[in-house]
mmCIF file of C-alpha atoms in Angstrom:
data_model
loop_
_atom_site.group_PDB
_atom_site.id
_atom_site.type_symbol
_atom_site.label_atom_id
_atom_site.label_comp_id
_atom_site.label_asym_id
_atom_site.label_seq_id
_atom_site.Cartn_x
_atom_site.Cartn_y
_atom_site.Cartn_z
ATOM 1 C CA MET A 1 55.146 133.540 148.529
ATOM 2 C CA ASP A 2 57.498 133.209 151.667
ATOM 3 C CA CYS A 3 54.290 132.688 154.140
ATOM 4 C CA ALA A 4 51.389 131.541 150.965
ATOM 5 C CA LEU A 5 54.142 128.513 149.803
ATOM 6 C CA PRO A 6 54.152 126.181 152.639
ATOM 7 C CA LYS A 7 50.270 126.077 152.437
ATOM 8 C CA ILE A 8 50.557 125.520 148.858
ATOM 9 C CA LYS A 9 52.381 122.250 149.158
ATOM 10 C CA ASP A 10 50.140 121.224 152.318
ATOM 11 C CA LEU A 11 47.185 121.155 150.059
ATOM 12 C CA ASN A 12 49.055 119.744 146.623
ATOM 13 C CA ASN A 13 50.731 117.265 148.308
ATOM 14 C CA LEU A 14 50.890 114.731 144.941
ATOM 15 C CA ALA A 15 52.893 117.563 142.532
ATOM 16 C CA SER A 16 56.425 119.013 142.973
ATOM 17 C CA ILE A 17 55.649 122.793 144.195
ATOM 18 C CA SER A 18 58.820 125.390 144.679
ATOM 19 C CA GLU A 19 59.317 128.817 144.401
ATOM 20 C CA CYS A 20 61.150 129.503 141.212
ATOM 21 C CA SER A 21 64.131 131.363 143.123
ATOM 22 C CA LEU A 22 65.799 133.956 141.024
ATOM 23 C CA SER A 23 68.998 133.353 143.334
ATOM 24 C CA ASN A 24 68.720 129.567 143.118
ATOM 25 C CA ASN A 25 69.010 129.914 138.950
ATOM 26 C CA GLY A 26 72.283 132.512 139.117
ATOM 27 C CA CYS A 27 70.422 135.074 137.869
ATOM 28 C CA THR A 28 70.822 138.785 138.060
ATOM 29 C CA GLY A 29 68.956 141.972 137.204
ATOM 30 C CA GLY A 30 65.595 140.570 138.045
ATOM 31 C CA LEU A 31 63.635 138.215 136.453
ATOM 32 C CA LEU A 32 65.103 139.873 133.219
ATOM 33 C CA GLY A 33 68.377 137.500 134.408
ATOM 34 C CA LEU A 34 66.254 134.177 134.205
ATOM 35 C CA THR A 35 67.207 131.787 131.760
ATOM 36 C CA ALA A 36 65.506 128.989 129.597
ATOM 37 C CA GLU A 37 67.290 126.582 131.194
ATOM 38 C CA ALA A 38 65.643 127.709 134.726
ATOM 39 C CA VAL A 39 62.303 127.686 133.116
ATOM 40 C CA ALA A 40 62.120 124.745 131.207
ATOM 41 C CA ALA A 41 62.583 123.268 135.010
ATOM 42 C CA TYR A 42 58.977 123.605 135.476
ATOM 43 C CA SER A 43 55.768 122.236 133.964
ATOM 44 C CA VAL A 44 53.664 125.232 134.925
ATOM 45 C CA LEU A 45 54.837 129.123 135.795
ATOM 46 C CA LEU A 46 52.260 131.546 137.883
ATOM 47 C CA LEU A 47 53.349 135.035 136.887
ATOM 48 C CA ALA A 48 52.022 138.166 138.602
ATOM 49 C CA ASP A 49 51.805 141.409 137.310
ATOM 50 C CA CYS A 50 53.581 142.911 140.549
ATOM 51 C CA TYR A 51 56.812 143.181 137.696
ATOM 52 C CA SER A 52 56.917 145.162 134.684
ATOM 53 C CA LYS A 53 55.276 144.212 131.293
ATOM 54 C CA GLU A 54 59.016 143.928 129.957
ATOM 55 C CA GLU A 55 59.886 141.491 132.573
ATOM 56 C CA LEU A 56 56.660 139.620 132.056
ATOM 57 C CA LEU A 57 56.911 139.268 128.493
ATOM 58 C CA HIS A 58 60.753 137.825 128.954
ATOM 59 C CA VAL A 59 59.709 135.043 131.108
ATOM 60 C CA SER A 60 56.725 134.189 128.961
ATOM 61 C CA ARG A 61 58.636 134.149 125.667
ATOM 62 C CA LEU A 62 61.311 131.727 127.493
ATOM 63 C CA CYS A 63 58.155 129.478 128.530
ATOM 64 C CA ASP A 64 56.824 130.244 125.064
ATOM 65 C CA SER A 65 60.188 128.718 123.508
ATOM 66 C CA ALA A 66 60.681 125.825 125.931
ATOM 67 C CA LYS A 67 56.796 124.453 125.760
ATOM 68 C CA VAL A 68 56.084 125.467 129.406
ATOM 69 C CA GLN A 69 52.611 126.088 130.074
ATOM 70 C CA TYR A 70 52.091 129.642 132.192
ATOM 71 C CA PHE A 71 49.747 132.037 133.761
ATOM 72 C CA VAL A 72 49.594 135.593 134.458
ATOM 73 C CA SER A 73 47.673 137.102 137.608
ATOM 74 C CA GLY A 74 47.004 140.469 139.084
ATOM 75 C CA GLY A 75 44.766 142.479 140.464
ATOM 76 C CA ALA A 76 43.312 145.935 141.345
ATOM 77 C CA PHE A 77 41.076 147.001 144.525
ATOM 78 C CA LEU A 78 38.137 144.905 143.952
ATOM 79 C CA ASP A 79 39.000 143.364 140.628
ATOM 80 C CA ALA A 80 41.245 140.435 140.097
ATOM 81 C CA TRP A 81 42.265 138.433 136.218
ATOM 82 C CA PHE A 82 44.210 135.913 135.026
ATOM 83 C CA ILE A 83 45.398 135.380 131.823
ATOM 84 C CA SER A 84 46.136 131.537 130.492
ATOM 85 C CA CYS A 85 48.659 131.028 128.052
ATOM 86 C CA LEU A 86 48.780 126.854 127.342
ATOM 87 C CA GLY A 87 51.070 126.912 124.308
ATOM 88 C CA SER A 88 50.035 126.696 120.489
ATOM 89 C CA ASP A 89 49.159 122.668 121.139
ATOM 90 C CA TYR A 90 47.749 122.230 124.418
ATOM 91 C CA GLN A 91 46.464 118.721 124.176
ATOM 92 C CA PHE A 92 43.881 116.981 126.351
ATOM 93 C CA LYS A 93 40.942 115.025 127.016
ATOM 94 C CA ASN A 94 37.498 116.066 128.434
ATOM 95 C CA ASP A 95 36.148 114.761 131.586
ATOM 96 C CA PRO A 96 35.047 110.724 131.833
ATOM 97 C CA PRO A 97 33.072 109.235 130.091
ATOM 98 C CA ASN A 98 33.306 111.665 127.242
ATOM 99 C CA ASN A 99 36.944 111.238 127.264
ATOM 100 C CA LYS A 100 37.755 108.965 123.864
ATOM 101 C CA GLU A 101 38.485 112.257 121.884
ATOM 102 C CA LEU A 102 42.099 114.069 122.218
ATOM 103 C CA ARG A 103 41.601 117.806 121.814
ATOM 104 C CA THR A 104 43.853 120.421 120.572
ATOM 105 C CA PHE A 105 43.590 124.373 121.437
ATOM 106 C CA GLN A 106 45.947 126.762 120.375
ATOM 107 C CA PHE A 107 46.633 129.230 122.850
ATOM 108 C CA PRO A 108 47.716 132.823 121.668
ATOM 109 C CA THR A 109 50.524 134.209 123.840
ATOM 110 C CA LEU A 110 50.678 136.688 126.231
ATOM 111 C CA THR A 111 53.222 138.991 123.584
ATOM 112 C CA GLU A 112 50.329 138.661 121.090
ATOM 113 C CA ILE A 113 47.520 139.148 123.786
ATOM 114 C CA THR A 114 49.268 142.651 124.821
ATOM 115 C CA GLU A 115 51.203 143.757 121.680
ATOM 116 C CA ASP A 116 49.250 142.269 118.436
ATOM 117 C CA ILE A 117 45.245 141.522 119.732
ATOM 118 C CA PRO A 118 43.406 144.733 120.295
ATOM 119 C CA GLY A 119 40.921 145.559 122.669
ATOM 120 C CA SER A 120 38.250 146.199 119.850
ATOM 121 C CA SER A 121 38.420 142.534 118.446
ATOM 122 C CA LEU A 122 37.080 141.192 122.133
ATOM 123 C CA VAL A 123 33.866 142.569 121.298
ATOM 124 C CA THR A 124 31.596 139.782 120.341
ATOM 125 C CA LYS A 125 27.704 139.646 119.746
ATOM 126 C CA LEU A 126 27.293 138.180 123.746
ATOM 127 C CA HIS A 127 29.586 140.837 125.035
ATOM 128 C CA PRO A 128 29.496 144.158 123.337
ATOM 129 C CA VAL A 129 31.402 145.776 125.761
ATOM 130 C CA VAL A 130 34.948 145.119 126.298
ATOM 131 C CA SER A 131 35.207 143.796 130.191
ATOM 132 C CA PRO A 132 36.328 146.798 132.035
ATOM 133 C CA VAL A 133 38.612 144.657 134.198
ATOM 134 C CA TYR A 134 40.179 143.449 131.190
ATOM 135 C CA LEU A 135 41.171 146.577 130.304
ATOM 136 C CA LYS A 136 42.671 147.743 133.651
ATOM 137 C CA ALA A 137 44.316 144.847 133.741
ATOM 138 C CA ARG A 138 46.199 145.674 129.990
ATOM 139 C CA VAL A 139 46.549 149.436 131.314
ATOM 140 C CA LEU A 140 48.132 148.463 134.559
ATOM 141 C CA LEU A 141 50.381 145.668 133.053
ATOM 142 C CA ALA A 142 52.003 148.655 131.021
ATOM 143 C CA PHE A 143 51.742 151.307 133.335
ATOM 144 C CA CYS A 144 53.851 150.081 136.206
ATOM 145 C CA ASP A 145 55.908 151.969 138.776
ATOM 146 C CA GLU A 146 59.213 151.387 137.196
ATOM 147 C CA ALA A 147 58.017 152.356 133.713
ATOM 148 C CA PHE A 148 57.035 155.575 135.041
ATOM 149 C CA VAL A 149 60.034 156.245 136.852
ATOM 150 C CA SER A 150 61.537 155.743 133.540
ATOM 151 C CA ARG A 151 59.948 157.920 130.999
ATOM 152 C CA THR A 152 59.727 160.667 133.426
ATOM 153 C CA GLY A 153 63.487 160.448 134.824
ATOM 154 C CA THR A 154 62.119 163.169 137.230
ATOM 155 C CA ALA A 155 60.879 163.223 140.815
ATOM 156 C CA VAL A 156 58.033 161.744 141.296
ATOM 157 C CA THR A 157 54.483 163.077 142.661
ATOM 158 C CA ALA A 158 50.792 162.036 142.736
ATOM 159 C CA GLU A 159 50.103 164.976 140.350
ATOM 160 C CA ALA A 160 52.695 163.736 137.906
ATOM 161 C CA VAL A 161 51.310 159.892 138.087
ATOM 162 C CA ARG A 162 47.877 161.363 137.645
ATOM 163 C CA ALA A 163 48.992 163.627 134.493
ATOM 164 C CA GLU A 164 51.415 160.744 133.154
ATOM 165 C CA LEU A 165 48.484 158.290 133.112
ATOM 166 C CA MET A 166 46.272 160.575 131.682
ATOM 167 C CA THR A 167 48.416 160.696 128.694
ATOM 168 C CA PHE A 168 48.423 156.979 128.338
ATOM 169 C CA LEU A 169 45.197 156.512 128.930
ATOM 170 C CA GLU A 170 44.479 158.698 125.565
ATOM 171 C CA SER A 171 47.294 156.703 123.094
ATOM 172 C CA PHE A 172 45.859 153.660 125.143
ATOM 173 C CA ILE A 173 42.274 153.703 123.729
ATOM 174 C CA ALA A 174 43.561 155.095 120.695
ATOM 175 C CA SER A 175 45.894 152.146 119.712
ATOM 176 C CA GLU A 176 43.451 149.537 121.149
ATOM 177 C CA GLY A 177 40.494 150.718 118.853
ATOM 178 C CA LEU A 178 38.451 151.915 122.013
ATOM 179 C CA PRO A 179 35.464 154.233 122.396
ATOM 180 C CA LYS A 180 36.646 157.060 124.386
ATOM 181 C CA ASP A 181 34.158 156.815 127.276
ATOM 182 C CA CYS A 182 35.641 153.206 127.650
ATOM 183 C CA PHE A 183 36.815 154.619 130.988
ATOM 184 C CA THR A 184 34.256 155.797 133.519
ATOM 185 C CA PRO A 185 35.506 158.743 135.421
ATOM 186 C CA ASP A 186 35.284 156.254 138.633
ATOM 187 C CA ASP A 187 37.686 153.822 136.578
ATOM 188 C CA VAL A 188 39.887 156.733 135.848
ATOM 189 C CA ASP A 189 40.066 157.546 139.842
ATOM 190 C CA GLU A 190 40.945 153.967 140.461
ATOM 191 C CA LEU A 191 43.601 153.607 138.221
ATOM 192 C CA CYS A 192 45.400 156.825 139.068
ATOM 193 C CA ALA A 193 45.170 155.404 142.915
ATOM 194 C CA VAL A 194 46.426 152.272 141.623
ATOM 195 C CA ALA A 195 49.375 153.847 140.002
ATOM 196 C CA LYS A 196 49.897 156.142 142.946
ATOM 197 C CA LEU A 197 50.148 152.802 145.590
ATOM 198 C CA ARG A 198 52.552 151.077 142.893
ATOM 199 C CA ASN A 199 55.160 153.480 142.831
ATOM 200 C CA LYS A 200 57.588 153.036 145.390
ATOM 201 C CA SER A 201 58.225 156.285 146.170
ATOM 202 C CA LEU A 202 54.689 157.376 147.031
ATOM 203 C CA SER A 203 53.658 154.597 148.962
ATOM 204 C CA ASN A 204 56.350 153.796 151.559
ATOM 205 C CA GLY A 205 57.033 150.483 149.783
ATOM 206 C CA ARG A 206 53.748 149.490 150.351
ATOM 207 C CA TYR A 207 52.327 147.016 147.504
ATOM 208 C CA LEU A 208 48.711 147.051 146.795
ATOM 209 C CA SER A 209 47.015 144.010 147.665
ATOM 210 C CA ASN A 210 42.857 142.817 147.357
ATOM 211 C CA PRO A 211 41.114 142.278 150.084
ATOM 212 C CA ILE A 212 41.395 138.268 150.982
ATOM 213 C CA VAL A 213 38.319 137.614 149.732
ATOM 214 C CA VAL A 214 39.279 138.440 146.238
ATOM 215 C CA HIS A 215 41.963 136.414 146.039
ATOM 216 C CA SER A 216 40.201 133.540 147.559
ATOM 217 C CA ILE A 217 37.819 133.538 144.645
ATOM 218 C CA VAL A 218 39.825 133.851 141.877
ATOM 219 C CA GLY A 219 42.562 131.660 143.433
ATOM 220 C CA SER A 220 39.899 129.112 143.215
ATOM 221 C CA PHE A 221 38.979 129.299 139.699
ATOM 222 C CA LEU A 222 42.584 129.461 138.852
ATOM 223 C CA SER A 223 44.208 126.592 141.226
ATOM 224 C CA GLN A 224 41.041 124.316 138.958
ATOM 225 C CA GLU A 225 43.211 125.689 135.926
ATOM 226 C CA VAL A 226 46.222 124.156 137.078
ATOM 227 C CA ILE A 227 45.269 121.041 137.774
ATOM 228 C CA LYS A 228 43.492 120.641 134.686
ATOM 229 C CA VAL A 229 47.036 121.402 133.031
ATOM 230 C CA LEU A 230 48.949 119.370 135.021
ATOM 231 C CA SER A 231 46.737 116.113 135.020
ATOM 232 C CA LEU A 232 45.147 117.269 130.757
ATOM 233 C CA VAL A 233 42.178 116.279 131.822
ATOM 234 C CA GLY A 234 39.501 118.650 131.472
ATOM 235 C CA GLU A 235 38.449 121.751 128.876
ATOM 236 C CA PRO A 236 40.369 124.794 130.048
ATOM 237 C CA MET A 237 38.961 128.299 130.059
ATOM 238 C CA PHE A 238 39.758 130.459 127.348
ATOM 239 C CA ASN A 239 41.426 131.994 127.842
ATOM 240 C CA ILE A 240 41.326 135.564 129.747
ATOM 241 C CA PHE A 241 39.329 135.012 133.278
ATOM 242 C CA ALA A 242 37.959 138.490 134.871
ATOM 243 C CA PHE A 243 36.304 138.994 138.038
ATOM 244 C CA SER A 244 34.360 141.472 139.154
ATOM 245 C CA SER A 245 33.260 142.444 143.502
ATOM 246 C CA LEU A 246 30.749 145.167 142.047
ATOM 247 C CA LYS A 247 28.593 142.952 139.922
ATOM 248 C CA PHE A 248 30.277 139.658 141.613
ATOM 249 C CA GLU A 249 30.289 137.782 138.391
ATOM 250 C CA GLY A 250 33.505 136.121 136.711
ATOM 251 C CA LYS A 251 33.527 136.154 133.204
ATOM 252 C CA VAL A 252 35.830 133.924 130.940
ATOM 253 C CA PHE A 253 36.253 135.324 127.090
ATOM 254 C CA PRO A 254 38.796 134.582 124.426
ATOM 255 C CA ALA A 255 41.779 136.856 123.342
ATOM 256 C CA LYS A 256 41.101 135.801 119.573
ATOM 257 C CA LYS A 257 38.658 132.699 118.239
ATOM 258 C CA PRO A 258 40.817 129.505 118.697
ATOM 259 C CA ALA A 259 41.473 126.878 116.078
ATOM 260 C CA VAL A 260 40.199 123.501 117.716
ATOM 261 C CA SER A 261 40.956 120.427 116.720
ATOM 262 C CA ILE A 262 39.687 116.719 117.619
ATOM 263 C CA CYS A 263 41.776 113.443 117.360
ATOM 264 C CA ASN A 264 39.898 109.936 118.342
ATOM 265 C CA THR A 265 42.115 108.015 120.494
ATOM 266 C CA ASN A 266 41.134 104.623 119.232
ATOM 267 C CA SER A 267 42.256 105.812 115.384
ATOM 268 C CA SER A 268 43.995 108.425 113.211
ATOM 269 C CA ASP A 269 41.225 110.035 112.550
ATOM 270 C CA CYS A 270 41.162 114.027 112.876
ATOM 271 C CA HIS A 271 39.549 116.846 112.047
ATOM 272 C CA VAL A 272 38.785 120.613 112.766
ATOM 273 C CA ALA A 273 35.995 121.302 114.988
ATOM 274 C CA LYS A 274 33.074 123.403 113.092
ATOM 275 C CA LYS A 275 31.708 124.528 116.290
ATOM 276 C CA GLN A 276 33.668 126.377 118.758
ATOM 277 C CA ARG A 277 31.921 125.937 121.296
ATOM 278 C CA VAL A 278 34.547 128.407 123.415
ATOM 279 C CA GLU A 279 33.760 131.379 121.510
ATOM 280 C CA GLU A 280 31.748 133.034 123.226
ATOM 281 C CA VAL A 281 31.584 134.241 126.891
ATOM 282 C CA GLU A 282 30.897 131.998 129.581
ATOM 283 C CA ILE A 283 29.285 133.707 132.973
ATOM 284 C CA PHE A 284 30.312 132.730 136.761
ATOM 285 C CA GLU A 285 27.591 134.829 139.048
ATOM 286 C CA LEU A 286 28.919 134.019 142.421
#
């Protein structure tokens, strides 16, 4: 962030951009010390999955209560993703000239997505298999280095990480209502490698990062969504974006079917949209 922030500011000189510094906000104990007052100072927050699930959920709940829009992004090797959480009454207009109606989307919160919406519910006619990129994201969100160390309380080895991860995957698959073969052997090997690299005692302090091309592709989509939120113009992606380098495609799909309402800006006429175009999967082949 220290090296990227100046460039981000240079490219976005019409918006005020700053790092949500914990020290500047008088916080102790990492993100868990972040306060509602500190979060309310921002219009949009971008959260990275290098933090623990507990920390991310804490900040997301502060954002939900303060009505601050936020995105959660992450990646592993050749895959990357982000989740849009824009609130229960996110209002916007379409691009001109079709911008006479004010539309409202109800976005699920990060807590709902990670704790209340099982992966099996993401299956649709156009998307009969849950995105493996999204499933990896969910696993890595919960299975981070701090959580692993706190659960075992013992010296960490690569073999211990793999054994713990295999146990975690069994419970994750069962709780999400997923088929037992939803993770291929290659998926399991990749998750084990990521879990090992994310464990500070096994990685010599190095943090796993994606190749720059993956960051560039996913970052371009995410930046478009941030611009939409700041301008309140343009239909946002609803609400999970998953990019696979192996297939070289990005998929957008909803964590749950959104409730959509449409209001005419020249009258008080409002109605619930009968056809919800954002229910199904959008695919970008790059």
